[in-house]
Short mmCIF file of C-alpha atoms and ligand atoms in Angstrom, two decimals:
data_model
loop_
_atom_site.label_atom_id
_atom_site.label_comp_id
_atom_site.label_asym_id
_atom_site.label_seq_id
_atom_site.Cartn_x
_atom_site.Cartn_y
_atom_site.Cartn_z
CA MET Q 1 33.94 -53.88 109.44
CA VAL Q 2 33.89 -55.88 106.22
CA CYS Q 3 34.49 -59.53 105.31
CA LEU Q 4 33.19 -61.90 102.65
CA GLY Q 5 30.04 -63.45 104.11
CA ASN Q 6 29.38 -61.03 107.00
CA ILE Q 7 28.64 -64.03 109.20
CA CYS Q 8 31.99 -65.02 110.75
CA ARG Q 9 34.72 -62.36 111.04
CA SER Q 10 33.15 -58.93 110.56
CA PRO Q 11 30.19 -59.61 112.90
CA LEU Q 12 32.76 -60.40 115.60
CA ALA Q 13 34.59 -57.16 114.84
CA GLU Q 14 31.30 -55.22 114.90
CA GLY Q 15 30.12 -56.72 118.19
CA ILE Q 16 33.44 -56.33 119.94
CA VAL Q 17 33.93 -52.74 118.82
CA ARG Q 18 30.33 -51.85 119.73
CA LYS Q 19 30.78 -53.09 123.28
CA LEU Q 20 34.16 -51.41 123.70
CA ILE Q 21 32.87 -48.04 122.50
CA ALA Q 22 29.84 -48.36 124.79
CA ASP Q 23 32.10 -49.23 127.73
CA GLU Q 24 34.06 -46.03 127.05
CA ASN Q 25 30.93 -43.91 126.48
CA LEU Q 26 32.14 -42.96 123.02
CA ASP Q 27 29.54 -41.50 120.67
CA TRP Q 28 30.61 -43.59 117.68
CA GLU Q 29 28.79 -45.91 115.33
CA VAL Q 30 29.94 -49.27 114.06
CA ALA Q 31 28.44 -51.64 111.52
CA SER Q 32 29.52 -54.60 109.44
CA ALA Q 33 28.86 -55.83 105.93
CA GLY Q 34 29.98 -58.52 103.49
CA THR Q 35 31.19 -58.32 99.92
CA GLY Q 36 29.23 -61.50 99.08
CA ASN Q 37 25.45 -61.71 99.01
CA TRP Q 38 24.82 -65.33 100.14
CA HIS Q 39 23.92 -64.63 103.75
CA ILE Q 40 22.02 -61.32 103.59
CA GLY Q 41 19.54 -61.04 106.47
CA GLN Q 42 20.92 -64.03 108.34
CA PRO Q 43 22.33 -64.04 111.87
CA ALA Q 44 26.04 -64.57 112.36
CA ASP Q 45 27.41 -68.10 112.08
CA LYS Q 46 26.52 -69.99 115.26
CA ARG Q 47 30.22 -70.62 115.92
CA SER Q 48 30.88 -66.85 115.93
CA ILE Q 49 27.87 -66.24 118.19
CA ALA Q 50 29.15 -68.95 120.56
CA ILE Q 51 32.77 -67.80 120.75
CA ALA Q 52 31.64 -64.19 121.26
CA ALA Q 53 29.36 -65.29 124.12
CA THR Q 54 32.21 -67.24 125.70
CA TYR Q 55 34.18 -64.00 125.97
CA GLY Q 56 31.25 -61.85 127.09
CA TYR Q 57 29.96 -60.34 123.85
CA ASP Q 58 26.43 -60.72 122.46
CA ILE Q 59 26.29 -60.66 118.67
CA ALA Q 60 23.11 -62.72 118.31
CA LYS Q 61 20.92 -59.84 117.11
CA GLN Q 62 23.19 -58.73 114.28
CA ARG Q 63 22.12 -59.52 110.72
CA ALA Q 64 24.24 -59.87 107.61
CA ARG Q 65 24.12 -57.13 104.99
CA LEU Q 66 25.80 -56.56 101.66
CA PHE Q 67 28.53 -53.92 101.41
CA GLY Q 68 27.18 -51.06 99.29
CA GLN Q 69 28.57 -47.79 97.98
CA GLU Q 70 26.46 -45.72 100.38
CA LEU Q 71 28.67 -46.91 103.24
CA PHE Q 72 31.60 -44.87 101.91
CA ASP Q 73 29.68 -41.73 102.84
CA GLU Q 74 28.13 -43.06 106.06
CA PHE Q 75 31.39 -44.12 107.71
CA ASP Q 76 34.81 -42.56 108.28
CA HIS Q 77 36.78 -45.81 108.39
CA ILE Q 78 36.19 -48.98 106.39
CA LEU Q 79 38.20 -51.84 107.84
CA VAL Q 80 38.43 -55.04 105.85
CA MET Q 81 39.48 -58.48 107.05
CA ASP Q 82 41.54 -59.68 104.09
CA LYS Q 83 43.03 -58.59 100.79
CA ASN Q 84 40.20 -60.02 98.70
CA ASN Q 85 37.81 -57.85 100.69
CA LEU Q 86 40.16 -54.92 100.10
CA ARG Q 87 40.08 -55.46 96.35
CA ASP Q 88 36.30 -55.93 96.26
CA VAL Q 89 35.56 -52.85 98.37
CA LEU Q 90 38.00 -50.67 96.43
CA LYS Q 91 36.24 -51.68 93.19
CA LEU Q 92 33.15 -49.88 94.51
CA ALA Q 93 34.99 -46.73 95.55
CA ALA Q 94 34.04 -43.76 93.42
CA SER Q 95 36.63 -41.24 94.55
CA GLU Q 96 39.99 -40.83 96.23
CA GLU Q 97 38.10 -39.74 99.36
CA HIS Q 98 36.34 -43.11 99.39
CA ARG Q 99 39.53 -45.05 98.72
CA GLU Q 100 41.36 -43.32 101.57
CA LYS Q 101 38.81 -44.62 104.08
CA VAL Q 102 39.58 -48.26 103.30
CA ARG Q 103 42.32 -50.32 104.98
CA LEU Q 104 43.03 -53.71 106.45
CA PHE Q 105 41.66 -54.23 109.98
CA LEU Q 106 44.94 -55.75 111.14
CA THR Q 107 48.27 -53.94 111.02
CA GLY Q 108 51.39 -54.90 109.12
CA ASP Q 109 49.65 -56.13 106.00
CA ARG Q 110 48.17 -59.07 107.94
CA GLU Q 111 44.79 -60.63 107.17
CA VAL Q 112 42.17 -62.12 109.50
CA THR Q 113 42.00 -65.78 108.48
CA ASP Q 114 38.60 -66.92 107.25
CA PRO Q 115 37.45 -69.50 109.83
CA TYR Q 116 34.38 -70.67 107.88
CA PHE Q 117 35.74 -74.09 106.95
CA ASP Q 118 37.59 -74.84 110.20
CA ASP Q 119 35.83 -74.86 113.59
CA GLN Q 120 39.19 -74.69 115.37
CA LEU Q 121 39.89 -71.23 113.97
CA PHE Q 122 37.04 -69.40 115.70
CA ASP Q 123 38.87 -69.04 119.01
CA PRO Q 124 42.16 -67.66 117.61
CA VAL Q 125 40.26 -65.47 115.14
CA PHE Q 126 38.17 -64.06 117.99
CA LEU Q 127 41.26 -63.28 120.07
CA THR Q 128 43.05 -61.65 117.13
CA ILE Q 129 40.05 -59.44 116.41
CA GLU Q 130 39.53 -58.49 120.06
CA GLU Q 131 43.16 -57.53 120.58
CA ARG Q 132 43.21 -55.40 117.44
CA ALA Q 133 39.84 -53.82 118.28
CA LYS Q 134 41.16 -52.58 121.62
CA ARG Q 135 44.21 -50.97 119.99
CA LEU Q 136 42.14 -49.57 117.14
CA ILE Q 137 39.87 -47.73 119.55
CA LYS Q 138 42.87 -46.29 121.38
CA GLU Q 139 44.30 -45.10 118.05
CA LEU Q 140 41.05 -43.58 116.87
CA LYS Q 141 40.58 -41.72 120.16
CA LYS Q 142 43.80 -39.77 119.56
P1 4NP G 201 33.21 -64.49 106.72
O1 4NP G 201 33.29 -66.06 106.44
O2 4NP G 201 33.66 -63.83 105.44
O3 4NP G 201 34.19 -64.29 107.83
O4 4NP G 201 31.79 -64.20 107.09
C1 4NP G 201 32.61 -66.67 105.39
C2 4NP G 201 31.28 -66.98 105.50
C3 4NP G 201 30.61 -67.60 104.47
C4 4NP G 201 31.29 -67.90 103.31
C5 4NP G 201 32.63 -67.59 103.19
C6 4NP G 201 33.29 -66.96 104.23
N1 4NP G 201 30.62 -68.55 102.25
O5 4NP G 201 31.28 -68.92 101.28
O6 4NP G 201 29.39 -68.74 102.34
#
């Protein structure tokens, strides 16, 4: 799960997916990272932690990390929140195999809006990510 800062959107995606896969006893791994380096090592934005808690998810222990090339080999699917993330991640891809792992988290060419500058967006962004996460897990189970 990849976004720009790895403090707002992708930590929500990571935390939601982690809980859903645990609830289903799936032996999968999930992580998140950012294409920007400003927040490395920091917890998620307190607004993301709060909205996650409201809906029953605990993301308080997650820490921001920078997206790095090694993740292309560690993970089967690299899901990015917006088209800038897509461009930045694809720049680091070293092979067609790497490129094929990368796609937008949402379907239909849609992006997850960056809520960083608007407190009101955290609730709708959370709900969008949760809904997609549930469908994504169903798809990946097939
Ligand atoms: P995120 O949101 O990409 O969803 O984590 C942002 C967080 C921080 C910044 C931008 C977007 N920033 O510019 O610091």
